[in-house]
Amino acid sequence: MAVPPLRELVAAGHDIALCVTRPDRRRGRGGAVTPSPVKEAALELGIPVSHSMDDVAASGVELAIVVAYGRIIPAALLDRVPMVNLHFSLLPRWRGAAPVEWAILAGDAETGVCLMKVEEGLDTGPVYARRAVPIPEDFDLDRLRHVLVDVGSALLVASLSDGLAGLPVPVPQEGEPTIASKLTPQDLELHWEQDGAQLQRVIRLGRAWTTFRGRRLGILKATLVDAGTGEVADTDGLGVGTLVGTSAITGHGTLELEEVQPESRAPMTAADWARGARPLAGERLGSD
């Protein structure tokens, strides 16, 4: 996520003395060591890379920019180097690790980007600038993130056009804070007794799952085709989670499954999966 802001800052003529990102990771069956996308971009741009925040203090920079770093920055370092954070929410709503995900889950009509002063607390610093972004109901997590990154990159470059001295006086956050904790697998499990619109929000995050015949089934894409008029779209006495073709009955409405991922298999269309699985009449998702 931090790659576009890095490239935009370099294109705008800023001198980037150091890039700090996570250590390389082993990926795939062969266990090949893979650098982060941020490290790849930095090396391509000729920027030195470190995996330790301690190196920031020794770099001599006048300002550090934090984008999706995901770790607590020591107070002692904040005392030595001023820092600004590009945060993907309209603070103080959705402070924390997963602001974009929680904005979708909550059904928020809009989210946005804030450029804030980094303080010791969790996203509590005053805000230099912000931009609001609407959340269309058909946007999944990846699509919304791309929009926010583009808006945030532009906001960052504009705010730093005159350097550190050109930043406006930051404004304290106002309103009731909400916390966007890191999502767990349990948060992404589909409970079919819930409203279909809420289940679709979980699916829009890209990692939703349920079970079928005792095995995990990822639900990657689905459309709410019947909002229902009662608590259960169930005129024939069918329970929640029941499959009718590739449609699943929810606590309020029906979801048409479009793309799924059976356990240990590649993603496929729901129609292809159903042809192979051949659900029996009345068989349910999530009933194990």
XYZ file of C-alpha atoms in Angstrom:
288
model
C 0.000 0.000 0.000
C 2.909 2.353 0.665
C 4.423 1.961 -2.809
C 2.355 4.641 -4.649
C 3.013 7.344 -1.988
C 6.737 6.567 -2.151
C 6.808 6.882 -5.934
C 4.720 10.061 -5.871
C 7.049 11.724 -3.340
C 10.089 10.897 -5.460
C 8.335 12.159 -8.603
C 7.547 15.411 -6.790
C 11.250 15.963 -6.163
C 11.535 15.051 -2.483
C 14.847 13.657 -1.261
C 14.097 10.305 0.391
C 17.075 9.389 2.546
C 15.835 6.027 3.854
C 12.962 3.591 3.516
C 12.063 1.353 6.478
C 9.937 -1.718 5.764
C 9.390 -5.236 7.062
C 12.084 -7.906 6.665
C 12.052 -10.230 3.644
C 9.756 -13.259 3.966
C 9.866 -16.811 2.701
C 6.957 -17.554 0.377
C 5.728 -20.443 -1.712
C 6.595 -24.102 -1.637
C 10.216 -23.459 -2.493
C 10.622 -21.057 0.414
C 12.159 -18.338 -1.731
C 12.945 -15.155 0.157
C 10.773 -12.307 -1.144
C 11.177 -8.614 -0.304
C 8.172 -6.426 0.404
C 6.765 -4.399 -2.536
C 7.963 -1.274 -0.732
C 11.536 -2.571 -0.599
C 11.430 -3.529 -4.281
C 10.235 -0.044 -5.225
C 12.791 1.676 -3.001
C 15.713 -0.284 -4.430
C 14.465 0.408 -7.948
C 14.437 4.123 -7.080
C 17.921 3.974 -5.559
C 16.736 4.550 -1.993
C 18.563 2.819 0.896
C 16.394 0.292 2.752
C 16.401 -0.715 6.409
C 14.313 -3.118 8.445
C 14.891 -1.241 11.704
C 13.123 1.924 12.802
C 16.219 2.717 14.916
C 18.035 3.730 11.731
C 15.661 6.659 11.199
C 17.220 8.708 13.995
C 20.702 8.316 12.511
C 19.590 9.185 8.972
C 19.425 12.938 9.563
C 15.949 13.339 8.042
C 13.847 16.376 8.911
C 10.579 14.448 8.623
C 9.493 10.796 8.567
C 6.346 9.713 6.724
C 4.479 6.665 8.011
C 2.162 4.710 5.700
C 0.601 1.398 6.833
C 3.655 0.578 8.960
C 1.698 -1.601 11.381
C 4.005 -1.275 14.383
C 4.201 0.952 17.438
C 6.795 3.693 17.027
C 8.840 4.291 20.202
C 8.170 7.567 21.992
C 11.914 8.223 22.219
C 12.145 8.226 18.417
C 9.154 10.562 18.094
C 11.000 13.003 20.369
C 13.932 13.041 17.928
C 12.245 12.901 14.520
C 8.901 14.553 13.659
C 6.548 12.142 11.881
C 3.326 12.346 9.920
C 1.056 9.396 9.209
C -1.148 8.839 6.168
C -4.143 7.084 7.716
C -6.991 5.605 5.693
C -10.053 6.777 7.594
C -11.772 9.971 8.710
C -10.318 10.179 12.196
C -11.301 9.696 14.954
C -13.523 7.086 13.292
C -11.652 3.816 12.787
C -8.384 4.250 14.587
C -6.220 1.158 14.364
C -4.994 -1.604 12.092
C -7.952 -2.239 9.752
C -9.807 1.041 9.119
C -10.865 0.303 5.536
C -12.211 -3.136 6.426
C -14.281 -1.830 9.343
C -15.677 1.051 7.302
C -17.067 -1.529 4.846
C -18.325 -3.840 7.604
C -20.132 -0.978 9.325
C -21.880 0.036 6.106
C -20.351 3.529 6.233
C -21.406 5.765 3.356
C -17.972 7.374 3.247
C -14.462 7.042 4.537
C -11.365 9.026 3.648
C -7.726 9.839 4.246
C -6.120 11.869 7.019
C -2.600 13.236 7.223
C -1.943 13.369 10.946
C 0.867 14.083 13.367
C 2.199 10.872 14.882
C 1.876 10.716 18.652
C 2.494 7.925 21.139
C -1.197 6.978 21.289
C -3.063 4.871 18.721
C -3.861 7.280 15.848
C -4.667 10.049 18.344
C -2.588 12.855 16.814
C -3.992 16.109 15.420
C -4.815 16.210 11.704
C -3.077 18.401 9.100
C -5.415 17.632 6.203
C -8.182 15.211 5.216
C -10.113 14.115 2.153
C -13.452 12.286 2.194
C -14.118 9.375 -0.179
C -17.559 7.789 -0.800
C -17.957 4.021 -0.438
C -20.098 2.643 -3.285
C -21.989 -0.492 -2.276
C -20.373 -2.501 -5.083
C -16.770 -1.676 -4.081
C -14.796 -4.547 -2.619
C -11.861 -4.013 -0.270
C -9.145 -3.981 -2.940
C -10.985 -1.477 -5.133
C -11.651 0.889 -2.233
C -8.043 0.633 -1.078
C -6.783 1.620 -4.529
C -8.981 4.719 -4.513
C -7.825 5.676 -1.019
C -4.169 5.194 -1.896
C -4.518 7.440 -4.958
C -6.329 10.129 -2.941
C -3.866 9.796 -0.080
C -0.815 10.043 -2.325
C -2.131 13.234 -3.877
C -2.963 14.669 -0.439
C 0.509 13.842 0.877
C 2.307 15.466 -2.058
C 0.114 18.572 -1.913
C 0.559 18.944 1.854
C 4.357 18.681 1.594
C 4.750 20.867 -1.493
C 6.486 23.524 0.620
C 8.280 21.086 2.885
C 7.896 20.603 6.607
C 7.542 24.343 7.210
C 4.600 24.478 4.799
C 2.411 22.067 6.742
C -0.672 23.743 8.204
C -1.297 23.875 11.935
C -2.783 20.461 12.817
C -6.325 20.374 14.206
C -7.199 18.115 17.155
C -9.538 15.251 16.344
C -13.179 15.774 17.291
C -15.910 13.210 17.852
C -16.330 9.776 19.358
C -13.419 7.456 18.494
C -14.045 3.983 17.107
C -11.385 1.285 17.007
C -10.572 -0.797 13.927
C -8.848 -3.827 15.404
C -7.119 -6.367 13.208
C -9.637 -8.805 11.761
C -9.534 -12.441 12.841
C -10.747 -15.489 10.874
C -13.774 -15.530 13.181
C -14.729 -12.030 12.047
C -14.838 -13.315 8.458
C -17.036 -16.348 9.088
C -20.489 -16.029 7.532
C -23.367 -16.563 9.953
C -26.341 -17.135 7.706
C -28.921 -16.013 10.241
C -27.607 -12.463 9.773
C -29.025 -9.925 7.338
C -27.990 -10.595 3.729
C -26.712 -7.050 3.287
C -24.365 -7.479 6.257
C -23.133 -10.832 4.973
C -22.373 -9.243 1.616
C -20.210 -6.629 3.376
C -18.142 -9.434 4.896
C -17.826 -11.039 1.461
C -16.606 -7.733 -0.015
C -13.493 -8.056 2.169
C -12.335 -10.988 0.006
C -11.714 -13.585 2.738
C -15.200 -14.590 3.863
C -15.809 -18.264 4.576
C -18.390 -20.780 5.655
C -18.501 -24.577 5.775
C -20.117 -27.211 3.565
C -20.123 -30.876 4.461
C -17.613 -30.228 7.192
C -15.039 -28.456 5.022
C -14.251 -24.784 4.643
C -15.693 -22.979 1.649
C -14.521 -19.484 0.799
C -17.219 -17.156 -0.534
C -15.391 -14.637 -2.693
C -18.202 -12.874 -4.549
C -21.975 -12.742 -4.083
C -24.896 -10.471 -4.937
C -27.895 -9.670 -2.787
C -30.739 -10.514 -5.161
C -33.673 -10.487 -2.737
C -33.709 -8.179 0.253
C -36.692 -10.079 1.633
C -39.696 -8.743 3.434
C -39.506 -10.727 6.655
C -36.869 -12.051 8.993
C -36.244 -15.043 6.732
C -36.718 -15.261 2.960
C -38.234 -18.655 3.563
C -41.654 -19.135 1.969
C -41.125 -22.892 1.638
C -39.943 -23.426 5.196
C -36.257 -23.477 4.236
C -33.805 -22.562 6.970
C -31.023 -20.007 6.818
C -27.974 -21.180 4.898
C -30.058 -23.451 2.672
C -28.791 -23.683 -0.889
C -31.260 -23.276 -3.720
C -29.128 -23.736 -6.816
C -26.313 -21.253 -6.198
C -28.421 -19.011 -3.957
C -28.159 -19.087 -0.162
C -30.976 -18.064 2.171
C -29.963 -15.560 4.867
C -31.692 -14.104 7.899
C -33.111 -11.398 5.676
C -32.856 -11.879 1.926
C -31.074 -14.188 -0.487
C -27.471 -14.109 -1.684
C -26.599 -15.324 -5.170
C -23.125 -16.885 -4.930
C -20.860 -15.963 -7.844
C -17.333 -17.087 -6.938
C -16.211 -19.559 -4.291
C -13.047 -21.355 -3.200
C -13.352 -24.897 -1.847
C -10.791 -25.939 0.757
C -7.343 -26.646 -0.786
C -8.556 -25.703 -4.273
C -8.393 -22.684 -6.582
C -11.210 -20.130 -6.850
C -14.016 -21.078 -9.234
C -17.452 -19.931 -10.249
C -20.246 -20.948 -7.912
C -21.965 -22.674 -10.832
C -18.916 -24.896 -11.477
C -18.648 -25.704 -7.790
C -22.331 -26.621 -7.535
C -22.093 -28.913 -10.569
C -19.322 -30.818 -8.857
C -20.629 -30.744 -5.279
C -24.267 -31.454 -6.231
C -25.912 -30.073 -3.067
C -28.901 -32.129 -1.976
C -32.336 -30.613 -1.501
C -32.393 -28.702 1.788
C -28.612 -28.935 2.322
C -27.195 -25.946 4.153
C -24.041 -23.895 4.345
C -22.487 -23.450 7.772
C -24.539 -26.181 9.426
C -21.598 -28.275 10.670
